[in-house]
Amino acid sequence: MTREDRLIARAKKVLSRRLGEPGAVFDCPKAVRDFLVFELAEEAREVFYVIFLDSQNRVTSCEPLFVGTLDQTSVYPREVIRRCIELNAAAVIFAHNHPSGVTEPSMADRALTNSLKSALAMIDVRVLDHFIVGGAARPTSFAERGLL
């Protein structure tokens, strides 16, 4: 790794930390996209990530909840609900990566999002968006596509 590569890696860590620190406000899809690219774009395995927000859409926590294989991750709604309750979350933003680089939502992605949205509605937690991140491709937003 060259000196320049090390510098870029350190800069990415600092930017990621600043964008995802508690109290940061995600008020538009672009801010979320920028953060998620730093967090997920270069993962070799699928990672399901949740951004937990308070009632003012301020970040309370950003966490990878599930890690899977090259092309799938098992996500358990019970664990997502448990963590929402622990953090007193009012809303969440989901994200996961596709190591293949293809950001098109699969039928399984859509079904999972709908299942999680229904489960979280029972405890009054809003699902604001679900992003799919894939390498250098622009992350896909379910909200922008009308899939929520």
mmCIF file of N, CA and C in Angstrom:
data_model
loop_
_atom_site.group_PDB
_atom_site.id
_atom_site.type_symbol
_atom_site.label_atom_id
_atom_site.label_comp_id
_atom_site.label_asym_id
_atom_site.label_seq_id
_atom_site.Cartn_x
_atom_site.Cartn_y
_atom_site.Cartn_z
ATOM 1 N N MET A 1 0.848 -1.178 0.000
ATOM 2 C CA MET A 1 0.000 0.000 0.000
ATOM 3 C C MET A 1 0.897 1.246 0.000
ATOM 4 N N THR A 2 0.619 2.151 -0.922
ATOM 5 C CA THR A 2 1.439 3.362 -1.029
ATOM 6 C C THR A 2 1.038 4.361 0.050
ATOM 7 N N ARG A 3 1.854 5.367 0.187
ATOM 8 C CA ARG A 3 1.580 6.428 1.160
ATOM 9 C C ARG A 3 0.251 7.106 0.842
ATOM 10 N N GLU A 4 0.007 7.334 -0.438
ATOM 11 C CA GLU A 4 -1.239 7.957 -0.863
ATOM 12 C C GLU A 4 -2.443 7.075 -0.526
ATOM 13 N N ASP A 5 -2.335 5.766 -0.734
ATOM 14 C CA ASP A 5 -3.412 4.837 -0.400
ATOM 15 C C ASP A 5 -3.710 4.860 1.095
ATOM 16 N N ARG A 6 -2.668 4.907 1.904
ATOM 17 C CA ARG A 6 -2.858 4.964 3.364
ATOM 18 C C ARG A 6 -3.553 6.257 3.765
ATOM 19 N N LEU A 7 -3.187 7.356 3.133
ATOM 20 C CA LEU A 7 -3.808 8.644 3.414
ATOM 21 C C LEU A 7 -5.291 8.624 3.031
ATOM 22 N N ILE A 8 -5.599 8.067 1.896
ATOM 23 C CA ILE A 8 -6.992 7.967 1.457
ATOM 24 C C ILE A 8 -7.789 7.099 2.424
ATOM 25 N N ALA A 9 -7.219 5.987 2.849
ATOM 26 C CA ALA A 9 -7.904 5.095 3.792
ATOM 27 C C ALA A 9 -8.189 5.811 5.111
ATOM 28 N N ARG A 10 -7.221 6.575 5.608
ATOM 29 C CA ARG A 10 -7.439 7.327 6.855
ATOM 30 C C ARG A 10 -8.515 8.389 6.676
ATOM 31 N N ALA A 11 -8.495 9.093 5.541
ATOM 32 C CA ALA A 11 -9.497 10.129 5.270
ATOM 33 C C ALA A 11 -10.897 9.517 5.209
ATOM 34 N N LYS A 12 -11.024 8.338 4.602
ATOM 35 C CA LYS A 12 -12.313 7.659 4.535
ATOM 36 C C LYS A 12 -12.830 7.329 5.937
ATOM 37 N N LYS A 13 -11.944 6.876 6.805
ATOM 38 C CA LYS A 13 -12.349 6.544 8.172
ATOM 39 C C LYS A 13 -12.849 7.778 8.907
ATOM 40 N N VAL A 14 -12.140 8.891 8.765
ATOM 41 C CA VAL A 14 -12.538 10.137 9.434
ATOM 42 C C VAL A 14 -13.893 10.607 8.907
ATOM 43 N N LEU A 15 -14.074 10.618 7.589
ATOM 44 C CA LEU A 15 -15.343 11.047 7.011
ATOM 45 C C LEU A 15 -16.486 10.129 7.443
ATOM 46 N N SER A 16 -16.251 8.850 7.445
ATOM 47 C CA SER A 16 -17.272 7.904 7.867
ATOM 48 C C SER A 16 -17.667 8.143 9.315
ATOM 49 N N ARG A 17 -16.699 8.344 10.164
ATOM 50 C CA ARG A 17 -16.973 8.581 11.583
ATOM 51 C C ARG A 17 -17.790 9.862 11.765
ATOM 52 N N ARG A 18 -17.428 10.917 11.064
ATOM 53 C CA ARG A 18 -18.141 12.197 11.186
ATOM 54 C C ARG A 18 -19.571 12.105 10.671
ATOM 55 N N LEU A 19 -19.760 11.448 9.540
ATOM 56 C CA LEU A 19 -21.096 11.335 8.969
ATOM 57 C C LEU A 19 -22.009 10.474 9.820
ATOM 58 N N GLY A 20 -21.463 9.464 10.491
ATOM 59 C CA GLY A 20 -22.283 8.527 11.246
ATOM 60 C C GLY A 20 -22.251 8.698 12.737
ATOM 61 N N GLU A 21 -21.686 9.788 13.226
ATOM 62 C CA GLU A 21 -21.602 9.960 14.679
ATOM 63 C C GLU A 21 -22.967 10.300 15.259
ATOM 64 N N PRO A 22 -23.210 9.898 16.514
ATOM 65 C CA PRO A 22 -24.486 10.220 17.153
ATOM 66 C C PRO A 22 -24.748 11.725 17.116
ATOM 67 N N GLY A 23 -25.999 12.069 16.793
ATOM 68 C CA GLY A 23 -26.382 13.474 16.702
ATOM 69 C C GLY A 23 -26.348 14.029 15.292
ATOM 70 N N ALA A 24 -25.658 13.349 14.379
ATOM 71 C CA ALA A 24 -25.648 13.797 12.980
ATOM 72 C C ALA A 24 -27.069 13.706 12.436
ATOM 73 N N VAL A 25 -27.437 14.622 11.572
ATOM 74 C CA VAL A 25 -28.782 14.627 11.001
ATOM 75 C C VAL A 25 -28.706 14.187 9.541
ATOM 76 N N PHE A 26 -29.487 13.163 9.225
ATOM 77 C CA PHE A 26 -29.619 12.722 7.845
ATOM 78 C C PHE A 26 -30.926 13.293 7.322
ATOM 79 N N ASP A 27 -30.832 14.416 6.633
ATOM 80 C CA ASP A 27 -32.046 15.093 6.190
ATOM 81 C C ASP A 27 -32.312 14.961 4.691
ATOM 82 N N CYS A 28 -31.477 14.191 4.008
ATOM 83 C CA CYS A 28 -31.721 13.961 2.584
ATOM 84 C C CYS A 28 -31.031 12.665 2.163
ATOM 85 N N PRO A 29 -31.533 12.029 1.110
ATOM 86 C CA PRO A 29 -30.928 10.774 0.654
ATOM 87 C C PRO A 29 -29.447 10.906 0.293
ATOM 88 N N LYS A 30 -29.014 12.071 -0.194
ATOM 89 C CA LYS A 30 -27.607 12.241 -0.571
ATOM 90 C C LYS A 30 -26.678 12.082 0.628
ATOM 91 N N ALA A 31 -27.049 12.651 1.772
ATOM 92 C CA ALA A 31 -26.216 12.536 2.975
ATOM 93 C C ALA A 31 -26.098 11.072 3.403
ATOM 94 N N VAL A 32 -27.201 10.358 3.325
ATOM 95 C CA VAL A 32 -27.187 8.942 3.694
ATOM 96 C C VAL A 32 -26.332 8.162 2.703
ATOM 97 N N ARG A 33 -26.521 8.447 1.417
ATOM 98 C CA ARG A 33 -25.753 7.777 0.363
ATOM 99 C C ARG A 33 -24.247 7.953 0.589
ATOM 100 N N ASP A 34 -23.832 9.190 0.850
ATOM 101 C CA ASP A 34 -22.404 9.469 1.068
ATOM 102 C C ASP A 34 -21.852 8.633 2.217
ATOM 103 N N PHE A 35 -22.598 8.576 3.305
ATOM 104 C CA PHE A 35 -22.171 7.800 4.466
ATOM 105 C C PHE A 35 -22.079 6.310 4.132
ATOM 106 N N LEU A 36 -23.123 5.788 3.494
ATOM 107 C CA LEU A 36 -23.174 4.347 3.225
ATOM 108 C C LEU A 36 -22.108 3.879 2.248
ATOM 109 N N VAL A 37 -21.759 4.729 1.299
ATOM 110 C CA VAL A 37 -20.682 4.359 0.367
ATOM 111 C C VAL A 37 -19.396 4.117 1.152
ATOM 112 N N PHE A 38 -19.111 4.974 2.120
ATOM 113 C CA PHE A 38 -17.913 4.785 2.945
ATOM 114 C C PHE A 38 -18.001 3.503 3.763
ATOM 115 N N GLU A 39 -19.182 3.189 4.242
ATOM 116 C CA GLU A 39 -19.343 2.044 5.126
ATOM 117 C C GLU A 39 -19.385 0.696 4.400
ATOM 118 N N LEU A 40 -20.036 0.645 3.246
ATOM 119 C CA LEU A 40 -20.364 -0.649 2.657
ATOM 120 C C LEU A 40 -19.795 -0.954 1.274
ATOM 121 N N ALA A 41 -19.363 0.047 0.546
ATOM 122 C CA ALA A 41 -19.023 -0.161 -0.867
ATOM 123 C C ALA A 41 -17.939 -1.202 -1.098
ATOM 124 N N GLU A 42 -17.019 -1.335 -0.189
ATOM 125 C CA GLU A 42 -15.896 -2.238 -0.441
ATOM 126 C C GLU A 42 -15.957 -3.540 0.356
ATOM 127 N N GLU A 43 -17.094 -3.815 0.970
ATOM 128 C CA GLU A 43 -17.243 -5.067 1.714
ATOM 129 C C GLU A 43 -17.260 -6.246 0.754
ATOM 130 N N ALA A 44 -16.580 -7.316 1.121
ATOM 131 C CA ALA A 44 -16.518 -8.504 0.270
ATOM 132 C C ALA A 44 -17.704 -9.443 0.491
ATOM 133 N N ARG A 45 -18.379 -9.301 1.649
ATOM 134 C CA ARG A 45 -19.555 -10.112 1.957
ATOM 135 C C ARG A 45 -20.750 -9.183 2.151
ATOM 136 N N GLU A 46 -21.941 -9.726 2.016
ATOM 137 C CA GLU A 46 -23.130 -8.908 2.250
ATOM 138 C C GLU A 46 -23.219 -8.545 3.724
ATOM 139 N N VAL A 47 -23.493 -7.267 3.958
ATOM 140 C CA VAL A 47 -23.658 -6.740 5.312
ATOM 141 C C VAL A 47 -24.982 -5.989 5.345
ATOM 142 N N PHE A 48 -25.816 -6.310 6.334
ATOM 143 C CA PHE A 48 -27.072 -5.592 6.531
ATOM 144 C C PHE A 48 -26.850 -4.578 7.646
ATOM 145 N N TYR A 49 -27.063 -3.333 7.313
ATOM 146 C CA TYR A 49 -26.694 -2.206 8.145
ATOM 147 C C TYR A 49 -27.952 -1.432 8.518
ATOM 148 N N VAL A 50 -28.009 -0.935 9.746
ATOM 149 C CA VAL A 50 -29.162 -0.141 10.175
ATOM 150 C C VAL A 50 -28.677 1.168 10.782
ATOM 151 N N ILE A 51 -29.298 2.251 10.341
ATOM 152 C CA ILE A 51 -29.077 3.565 10.944
ATOM 153 C C ILE A 51 -30.306 3.828 11.806
ATOM 154 N N PHE A 52 -30.098 3.964 13.102
ATOM 155 C CA PHE A 52 -31.178 4.212 14.050
ATOM 156 C C PHE A 52 -31.270 5.718 14.291
ATOM 157 N N LEU A 53 -32.500 6.248 14.234
ATOM 158 C CA LEU A 53 -32.720 7.686 14.342
ATOM 159 C C LEU A 53 -33.713 7.998 15.456
ATOM 160 N N ASP A 54 -33.557 9.196 16.032
ATOM 161 C CA ASP A 54 -34.539 9.644 17.022
ATOM 162 C C ASP A 54 -35.693 10.336 16.298
ATOM 163 N N SER A 55 -36.585 10.959 17.042
ATOM 164 C CA SER A 55 -37.770 11.566 16.434
ATOM 165 C C SER A 55 -37.459 12.802 15.591
ATOM 166 N N GLN A 56 -36.253 13.336 15.720
ATOM 167 C CA GLN A 56 -35.823 14.480 14.922
ATOM 168 C C GLN A 56 -34.884 14.060 13.785
ATOM 169 N N ASN A 57 -34.849 12.755 13.492
ATOM 170 C CA ASN A 57 -33.975 12.163 12.470
ATOM 171 C C ASN A 57 -32.493 12.385 12.752
ATOM 172 N N ARG A 58 -32.155 12.467 14.019
ATOM 173 C CA ARG A 58 -30.740 12.515 14.414
ATOM 174 C C ARG A 58 -30.281 11.086 14.652
ATOM 175 N N VAL A 59 -29.078 10.811 14.251
ATOM 176 C CA VAL A 59 -28.510 9.473 14.401
ATOM 177 C C VAL A 59 -28.296 9.156 15.877
ATOM 178 N N THR A 60 -28.804 7.995 16.297
ATOM 179 C CA THR A 60 -28.477 7.510 17.632
ATOM 180 C C THR A 60 -27.432 6.405 17.555
ATOM 181 N N SER A 61 -27.452 5.668 16.447
ATOM 182 C CA SER A 61 -26.458 4.614 16.250
ATOM 183 C C SER A 61 -26.487 4.152 14.795
ATOM 184 N N CYS A 62 -25.354 3.711 14.306
ATOM 185 C CA CYS A 62 -25.216 3.111 12.978
ATOM 186 C C CYS A 62 -24.513 1.784 13.177
ATOM 187 N N GLU A 63 -25.180 0.703 12.803
ATOM 188 C CA GLU A 63 -24.624 -0.613 13.128
ATOM 189 C C GLU A 63 -24.811 -1.639 12.020
ATOM 190 N N PRO A 64 -23.771 -2.421 11.762
ATOM 191 C CA PRO A 64 -23.961 -3.598 10.914
ATOM 192 C C PRO A 64 -24.601 -4.684 11.790
ATOM 193 N N LEU A 65 -25.837 -5.052 11.518
ATOM 194 C CA LEU A 65 -26.521 -6.024 12.377
ATOM 195 C C LEU A 65 -26.309 -7.468 11.940
ATOM 196 N N PHE A 66 -26.142 -7.673 10.637
ATOM 197 C CA PHE A 66 -25.985 -9.039 10.129
ATOM 198 C C PHE A 66 -24.934 -9.060 9.031
ATOM 199 N N VAL A 67 -24.109 -10.099 9.047
ATOM 200 C CA VAL A 67 -23.090 -10.286 8.010
ATOM 201 C C VAL A 67 -23.314 -11.666 7.411
ATOM 202 N N GLY A 68 -23.297 -11.718 6.094
ATOM 203 C CA GLY A 68 -23.583 -12.974 5.421
ATOM 204 C C GLY A 68 -22.448 -13.464 4.560
ATOM 205 N N THR A 69 -22.817 -13.980 3.412
ATOM 206 C CA THR A 69 -21.850 -14.548 2.474
ATOM 207 C C THR A 69 -21.709 -13.607 1.284
ATOM 208 N N LEU A 70 -21.142 -14.108 0.228
ATOM 209 C CA LEU A 70 -20.922 -13.319 -0.977
ATOM 210 C C LEU A 70 -22.214 -12.782 -1.582
ATOM 211 N N ASP A 71 -23.307 -13.560 -1.472
ATOM 212 C CA ASP A 71 -24.530 -13.136 -2.158
ATOM 213 C C ASP A 71 -25.808 -13.185 -1.325
ATOM 214 N N GLN A 72 -25.693 -13.346 -0.008
ATOM 215 C CA GLN A 72 -26.903 -13.316 0.814
ATOM 216 C C GLN A 72 -26.571 -13.086 2.282
ATOM 217 N N THR A 73 -27.567 -12.584 2.986
ATOM 218 C CA THR A 73 -27.467 -12.357 4.424
ATOM 219 C C THR A 73 -28.794 -12.736 5.057
ATOM 220 N N SER A 74 -28.756 -13.438 6.161
ATOM 221 C CA SER A 74 -29.980 -13.735 6.899
ATOM 222 C C SER A 74 -30.262 -12.570 7.830
ATOM 223 N N VAL A 75 -31.470 -12.022 7.734
ATOM 224 C CA VAL A 75 -31.880 -10.892 8.559
ATOM 225 C C VAL A 75 -33.065 -11.342 9.390
ATOM 226 N N TYR A 76 -32.996 -11.094 10.705
ATOM 227 C CA TYR A 76 -34.024 -11.527 11.618
ATOM 228 C C TYR A 76 -34.776 -10.315 12.178
ATOM 229 N N PRO A 77 -36.062 -10.150 11.793
ATOM 230 C CA PRO A 77 -36.833 -9.004 12.278
ATOM 231 C C PRO A 77 -36.831 -8.874 13.803
ATOM 232 N N ARG A 78 -36.851 -9.979 14.502
ATOM 233 C CA ARG A 78 -36.849 -9.952 15.972
ATOM 234 C C ARG A 78 -35.635 -9.189 16.503
ATOM 235 N N GLU A 79 -34.478 -9.416 15.898
ATOM 236 C CA GLU A 79 -33.261 -8.742 16.346
ATOM 237 C C GLU A 79 -33.276 -7.251 16.005
ATOM 238 N N VAL A 80 -33.860 -6.911 14.852
ATOM 239 C CA VAL A 80 -33.978 -5.507 14.477
ATOM 240 C C VAL A 80 -34.905 -4.800 15.469
ATOM 241 N N ILE A 81 -36.030 -5.422 15.784
ATOM 242 C CA ILE A 81 -36.977 -4.850 16.745
ATOM 243 C C ILE A 81 -36.321 -4.697 18.113
ATOM 244 N N ARG A 82 -35.623 -5.729 18.561
ATOM 245 C CA ARG A 82 -34.952 -5.681 19.867
ATOM 246 C C ARG A 82 -34.000 -4.497 19.951
ATOM 247 N N ARG A 83 -33.219 -4.304 18.886
ATOM 248 C CA ARG A 83 -32.246 -3.205 18.892
ATOM 249 C C ARG A 83 -32.941 -1.838 18.834
ATOM 250 N N CYS A 84 -34.031 -1.741 18.092
ATOM 251 C CA CYS A 84 -34.804 -0.486 18.047
ATOM 252 C C CYS A 84 -35.309 -0.114 19.436
ATOM 253 N N ILE A 85 -35.808 -1.101 20.153
ATOM 254 C CA ILE A 85 -36.316 -0.845 21.502
ATOM 255 C C ILE A 85 -35.171 -0.437 22.431
ATOM 256 N N GLU A 86 -34.050 -1.147 22.352
ATOM 257 C CA GLU A 86 -32.892 -0.804 23.198
ATOM 258 C C GLU A 86 -32.430 0.630 22.980
ATOM 259 N N LEU A 87 -32.459 1.076 21.729
ATOM 260 C CA LEU A 87 -31.971 2.422 21.395
ATOM 261 C C LEU A 87 -33.069 3.483 21.394
ATOM 262 N N ASN A 88 -34.308 3.056 21.686
ATOM 263 C CA ASN A 88 -35.457 3.969 21.670
ATOM 264 C C ASN A 88 -35.567 4.687 20.324
ATOM 265 N N ALA A 89 -35.400 3.944 19.258
ATOM 266 C CA ALA A 89 -35.422 4.514 17.904
ATOM 267 C C ALA A 89 -36.842 4.875 17.494
ATOM 268 N N ALA A 90 -36.977 6.008 16.818
ATOM 269 C CA ALA A 90 -38.263 6.429 16.264
ATOM 270 C C ALA A 90 -38.339 6.089 14.784
ATOM 271 N N ALA A 91 -37.179 5.942 14.159
ATOM 272 C CA ALA A 91 -37.120 5.639 12.729
ATOM 273 C C ALA A 91 -35.820 4.907 12.432
ATOM 274 N N VAL A 92 -35.803 4.252 11.287
ATOM 275 C CA VAL A 92 -34.598 3.545 10.852
ATOM 276 C C VAL A 92 -34.407 3.732 9.352
ATOM 277 N N ILE A 93 -33.171 3.572 8.945
ATOM 278 C CA ILE A 93 -32.820 3.480 7.528
ATOM 279 C C ILE A 93 -32.026 2.195 7.385
ATOM 280 N N PHE A 94 -32.468 1.343 6.492
ATOM 281 C CA PHE A 94 -31.766 0.093 6.237
ATOM 282 C C PHE A 94 -30.809 0.263 5.068
ATOM 283 N N ALA A 95 -29.793 -0.550 5.066
ATOM 284 C CA ALA A 95 -28.876 -0.592 3.927
ATOM 285 C C ALA A 95 -28.210 -1.955 3.902
ATOM 286 N N HIS A 96 -27.909 -2.395 2.727
ATOM 287 C CA HIS A 96 -27.049 -3.559 2.593
ATOM 288 C C HIS A 96 -26.301 -3.429 1.275
ATOM 289 N N ASN A 97 -25.256 -4.173 1.170
ATOM 290 C CA ASN A 97 -24.433 -4.094 -0.031
ATOM 291 C C ASN A 97 -24.626 -5.331 -0.890
ATOM 292 N N HIS A 98 -24.361 -5.142 -2.152
ATOM 293 C CA HIS A 98 -24.282 -6.245 -3.103
ATOM 294 C C HIS A 98 -22.838 -6.270 -3.593
ATOM 295 N N PRO A 99 -22.025 -7.204 -3.099
ATOM 296 C CA PRO A 99 -20.624 -7.259 -3.529
ATOM 297 C C PRO A 99 -20.455 -7.378 -5.042
ATOM 298 N N SER A 100 -21.479 -7.831 -5.730
ATOM 299 C CA SER A 100 -21.418 -7.948 -7.193
ATOM 300 C C SER A 100 -21.356 -6.583 -7.871
ATOM 301 N N GLY A 101 -21.772 -5.544 -7.147
ATOM 302 C CA GLY A 101 -21.793 -4.199 -7.715
ATOM 303 C C GLY A 101 -23.131 -3.813 -8.326
ATOM 304 N N VAL A 102 -24.044 -4.759 -8.437
ATOM 305 C CA VAL A 102 -25.373 -4.502 -9.003
ATOM 306 C C VAL A 102 -26.278 -3.988 -7.886
ATOM 307 N N THR A 103 -26.833 -2.795 -8.064
ATOM 308 C CA THR A 103 -27.646 -2.198 -6.995
ATOM 309 C C THR A 103 -29.147 -2.336 -7.215
ATOM 310 N N GLU A 104 -29.544 -3.104 -8.194
ATOM 311 C CA GLU A 104 -30.971 -3.326 -8.454
ATOM 312 C C GLU A 104 -31.555 -4.206 -7.339
ATOM 313 N N PRO A 105 -32.663 -3.765 -6.704
ATOM 314 C CA PRO A 105 -33.275 -4.575 -5.642
ATOM 315 C C PRO A 105 -33.841 -5.883 -6.190
ATOM 316 N N SER A 106 -33.551 -6.963 -5.509
ATOM 317 C CA SER A 106 -34.112 -8.262 -5.894
ATOM 318 C C SER A 106 -35.502 -8.404 -5.272
ATOM 319 N N MET A 107 -36.224 -9.428 -5.673
ATOM 320 C CA MET A 107 -37.530 -9.703 -5.064
ATOM 321 C C MET A 107 -37.349 -10.007 -3.580
ATOM 322 N N ALA A 108 -36.276 -10.698 -3.214
ATOM 323 C CA ALA A 108 -36.008 -10.994 -1.809
ATOM 324 C C ALA A 108 -35.741 -9.703 -1.025
ATOM 325 N N ASP A 109 -35.040 -8.750 -1.633
ATOM 326 C CA ASP A 109 -34.788 -7.453 -0.982
ATOM 327 C C ASP A 109 -36.101 -6.730 -0.714
ATOM 328 N N ARG A 110 -36.992 -6.750 -1.695
ATOM 329 C CA ARG A 110 -38.286 -6.074 -1.556
ATOM 330 C C ARG A 110 -39.131 -6.746 -0.481
ATOM 331 N N ALA A 111 -39.153 -8.079 -0.493
ATOM 332 C CA ALA A 111 -39.942 -8.821 0.497
ATOM 333 C C ALA A 111 -39.414 -8.570 1.915
ATOM 334 N N LEU A 112 -38.102 -8.582 2.066
ATOM 335 C CA LEU A 112 -37.502 -8.324 3.379
ATOM 336 C C LEU A 112 -37.874 -6.934 3.878
ATOM 337 N N THR A 113 -37.770 -5.944 3.010
ATOM 338 C CA THR A 113 -38.093 -4.573 3.396
ATOM 339 C C THR A 113 -39.545 -4.462 3.843
ATOM 340 N N ASN A 114 -40.445 -5.069 3.100
ATOM 341 C CA ASN A 114 -41.866 -5.033 3.471
ATOM 342 C C ASN A 114 -42.121 -5.748 4.789
ATOM 343 N N SER A 115 -41.458 -6.866 5.005
ATOM 344 C CA SER A 115 -41.599 -7.618 6.251
ATOM 345 C C SER A 115 -41.102 -6.792 7.445
ATOM 346 N N LEU A 116 -39.938 -6.188 7.288
ATOM 347 C CA LEU A 116 -39.384 -5.363 8.372
ATOM 348 C C LEU A 116 -40.262 -4.132 8.626
ATOM 349 N N LYS A 117 -40.753 -3.530 7.571
ATOM 350 C CA LYS A 117 -41.611 -2.356 7.711
ATOM 351 C C LYS A 117 -42.880 -2.705 8.492
ATOM 352 N N SER A 118 -43.491 -3.831 8.182
ATOM 353 C CA SER A 118 -44.696 -4.273 8.897
ATOM 354 C C SER A 118 -44.400 -4.574 10.358
ATOM 355 N N ALA A 119 -43.301 -5.267 10.606
ATOM 356 C CA ALA A 119 -42.938 -5.623 11.983
ATOM 357 C C ALA A 119 -42.647 -4.366 12.813
ATOM 358 N N LEU A 120 -41.928 -3.430 12.239
ATOM 359 C CA LEU A 120 -41.575 -2.216 12.984
ATOM 360 C C LEU A 120 -42.765 -1.284 13.176
ATOM 361 N N ALA A 121 -43.730 -1.344 12.278
ATOM 362 C CA ALA A 121 -44.934 -0.521 12.430
ATOM 363 C C ALA A 121 -45.678 -0.884 13.712
ATOM 364 N N MET A 122 -45.579 -2.129 14.140
ATOM 365 C CA MET A 122 -46.256 -2.562 15.366
ATOM 366 C C MET A 122 -45.673 -1.902 16.613
ATOM 367 N N ILE A 123 -44.441 -1.420 16.528
ATOM 368 C CA ILE A 123 -43.847 -0.728 17.683
ATOM 369 C C ILE A 123 -43.593 0.751 17.366
ATOM 370 N N ASP A 124 -44.303 1.260 16.364
ATOM 371 C CA ASP A 124 -44.244 2.682 15.984
ATOM 372 C C ASP A 124 -42.859 3.166 15.588
ATOM 373 N N VAL A 125 -42.129 2.344 14.875
ATOM 374 C CA VAL A 125 -40.837 2.752 14.315
ATOM 375 C C VAL A 125 -41.022 2.863 12.806
ATOM 376 N N ARG A 126 -40.711 4.027 12.264
ATOM 377 C CA ARG A 126 -40.870 4.277 10.832
ATOM 378 C C ARG A 126 -39.643 3.787 10.059
ATOM 379 N N VAL A 127 -39.858 3.221 8.898
ATOM 380 C CA VAL A 127 -38.775 2.863 7.984
ATOM 381 C C VAL A 127 -38.714 3.972 6.947
ATOM 382 N N LEU A 128 -37.639 4.757 6.977
ATOM 383 C CA LEU A 128 -37.525 5.896 6.076
ATOM 384 C C LEU A 128 -36.978 5.524 4.708
ATOM 385 N N ASP A 129 -36.101 4.526 4.676
ATOM 386 C CA ASP A 129 -35.515 4.143 3.393
ATOM 387 C C ASP A 129 -34.764 2.836 3.557
ATOM 388 N N HIS A 130 -34.422 2.263 2.430
ATOM 389 C CA HIS A 130 -33.545 1.093 2.356
ATOM 390 C C HIS A 130 -32.659 1.321 1.133
ATOM 391 N N PHE A 131 -31.362 1.324 1.359
ATOM 392 C CA PHE A 131 -30.402 1.543 0.277
ATOM 393 C C PHE A 131 -29.688 0.249 -0.049
ATOM 394 N N ILE A 132 -29.377 0.096 -1.322
ATOM 395 C CA ILE A 132 -28.503 -0.998 -1.753
ATOM 396 C C ILE A 132 -27.250 -0.357 -2.326
ATOM 397 N N VAL A 133 -26.122 -0.736 -1.749
ATOM 398 C CA VAL A 133 -24.819 -0.186 -2.129
ATOM 399 C C VAL A 133 -24.073 -1.250 -2.908
ATOM 400 N N GLY A 134 -23.429 -0.850 -3.989
ATOM 401 C CA GLY A 134 -22.689 -1.815 -4.797
ATOM 402 C C GLY A 134 -21.449 -1.209 -5.413
ATOM 403 N N GLY A 135 -20.327 -1.317 -4.730
ATOM 404 C CA GLY A 135 -19.061 -0.829 -5.272
ATOM 405 C C GLY A 135 -19.129 0.622 -5.697
ATOM 406 N N ALA A 136 -18.716 0.910 -6.927
ATOM 407 C CA ALA A 136 -18.668 2.280 -7.432
ATOM 408 C C ALA A 136 -20.017 2.756 -7.978
ATOM 409 N N ALA A 137 -20.992 1.854 -8.081
ATOM 410 C CA ALA A 137 -22.318 2.241 -8.591
ATOM 411 C C ALA A 137 -23.026 3.151 -7.595
ATOM 412 N N ARG A 138 -23.918 3.991 -8.096
ATOM 413 C CA ARG A 138 -24.708 4.871 -7.231
ATOM 414 C C ARG A 138 -25.667 4.012 -6.412
ATOM 415 N N PRO A 139 -25.667 4.145 -5.077
ATOM 416 C CA PRO A 139 -26.594 3.359 -4.261
ATOM 417 C C PRO A 139 -28.049 3.621 -4.637
ATOM 418 N N THR A 140 -28.835 2.564 -4.623
ATOM 419 C CA THR A 140 -30.252 2.648 -4.953
ATOM 420 C C THR A 140 -31.069 2.884 -3.689
ATOM 421 N N SER A 141 -31.969 3.852 -3.743
ATOM 422 C CA SER A 141 -32.859 4.189 -2.639
ATOM 423 C C SER A 141 -34.258 3.632 -2.924
ATOM 424 N N PHE A 142 -34.778 2.816 -2.005
ATOM 425 C CA PHE A 142 -36.138 2.302 -2.169
ATOM 426 C C PHE A 142 -37.136 3.453 -2.132
ATOM 427 N N ALA A 143 -36.928 4.428 -1.276
ATOM 428 C CA ALA A 143 -37.857 5.559 -1.144
ATOM 429 C C ALA A 143 -37.924 6.339 -2.449
ATOM 430 N N GLU A 144 -36.779 6.625 -3.051
ATOM 431 C CA GLU A 144 -36.757 7.375 -4.297
ATOM 432 C C GLU A 144 -37.419 6.601 -5.438
ATOM 433 N N ARG A 145 -37.369 5.293 -5.361
ATOM 434 C CA ARG A 145 -37.971 4.449 -6.391
ATOM 435 C C ARG A 145 -39.453 4.164 -6.139
ATOM 436 N N GLY A 146 -39.967 4.646 -5.011
ATOM 437 C CA GLY A 146 -41.365 4.383 -4.671
ATOM 438 C C GLY A 146 -41.621 2.970 -4.211
ATOM 439 N N LEU A 147 -40.613 2.326 -3.659
ATOM 440 C CA LEU A 147 -40.741 0.925 -3.213
ATOM 441 C C LEU A 147 -41.064 0.786 -1.726
ATOM 442 N N LEU A 148 -41.218 1.901 -1.037
ATOM 443 C CA LEU A 148 -41.564 1.808 0.399
ATOM 444 C C LEU A 148 -43.024 2.048 0.606
#
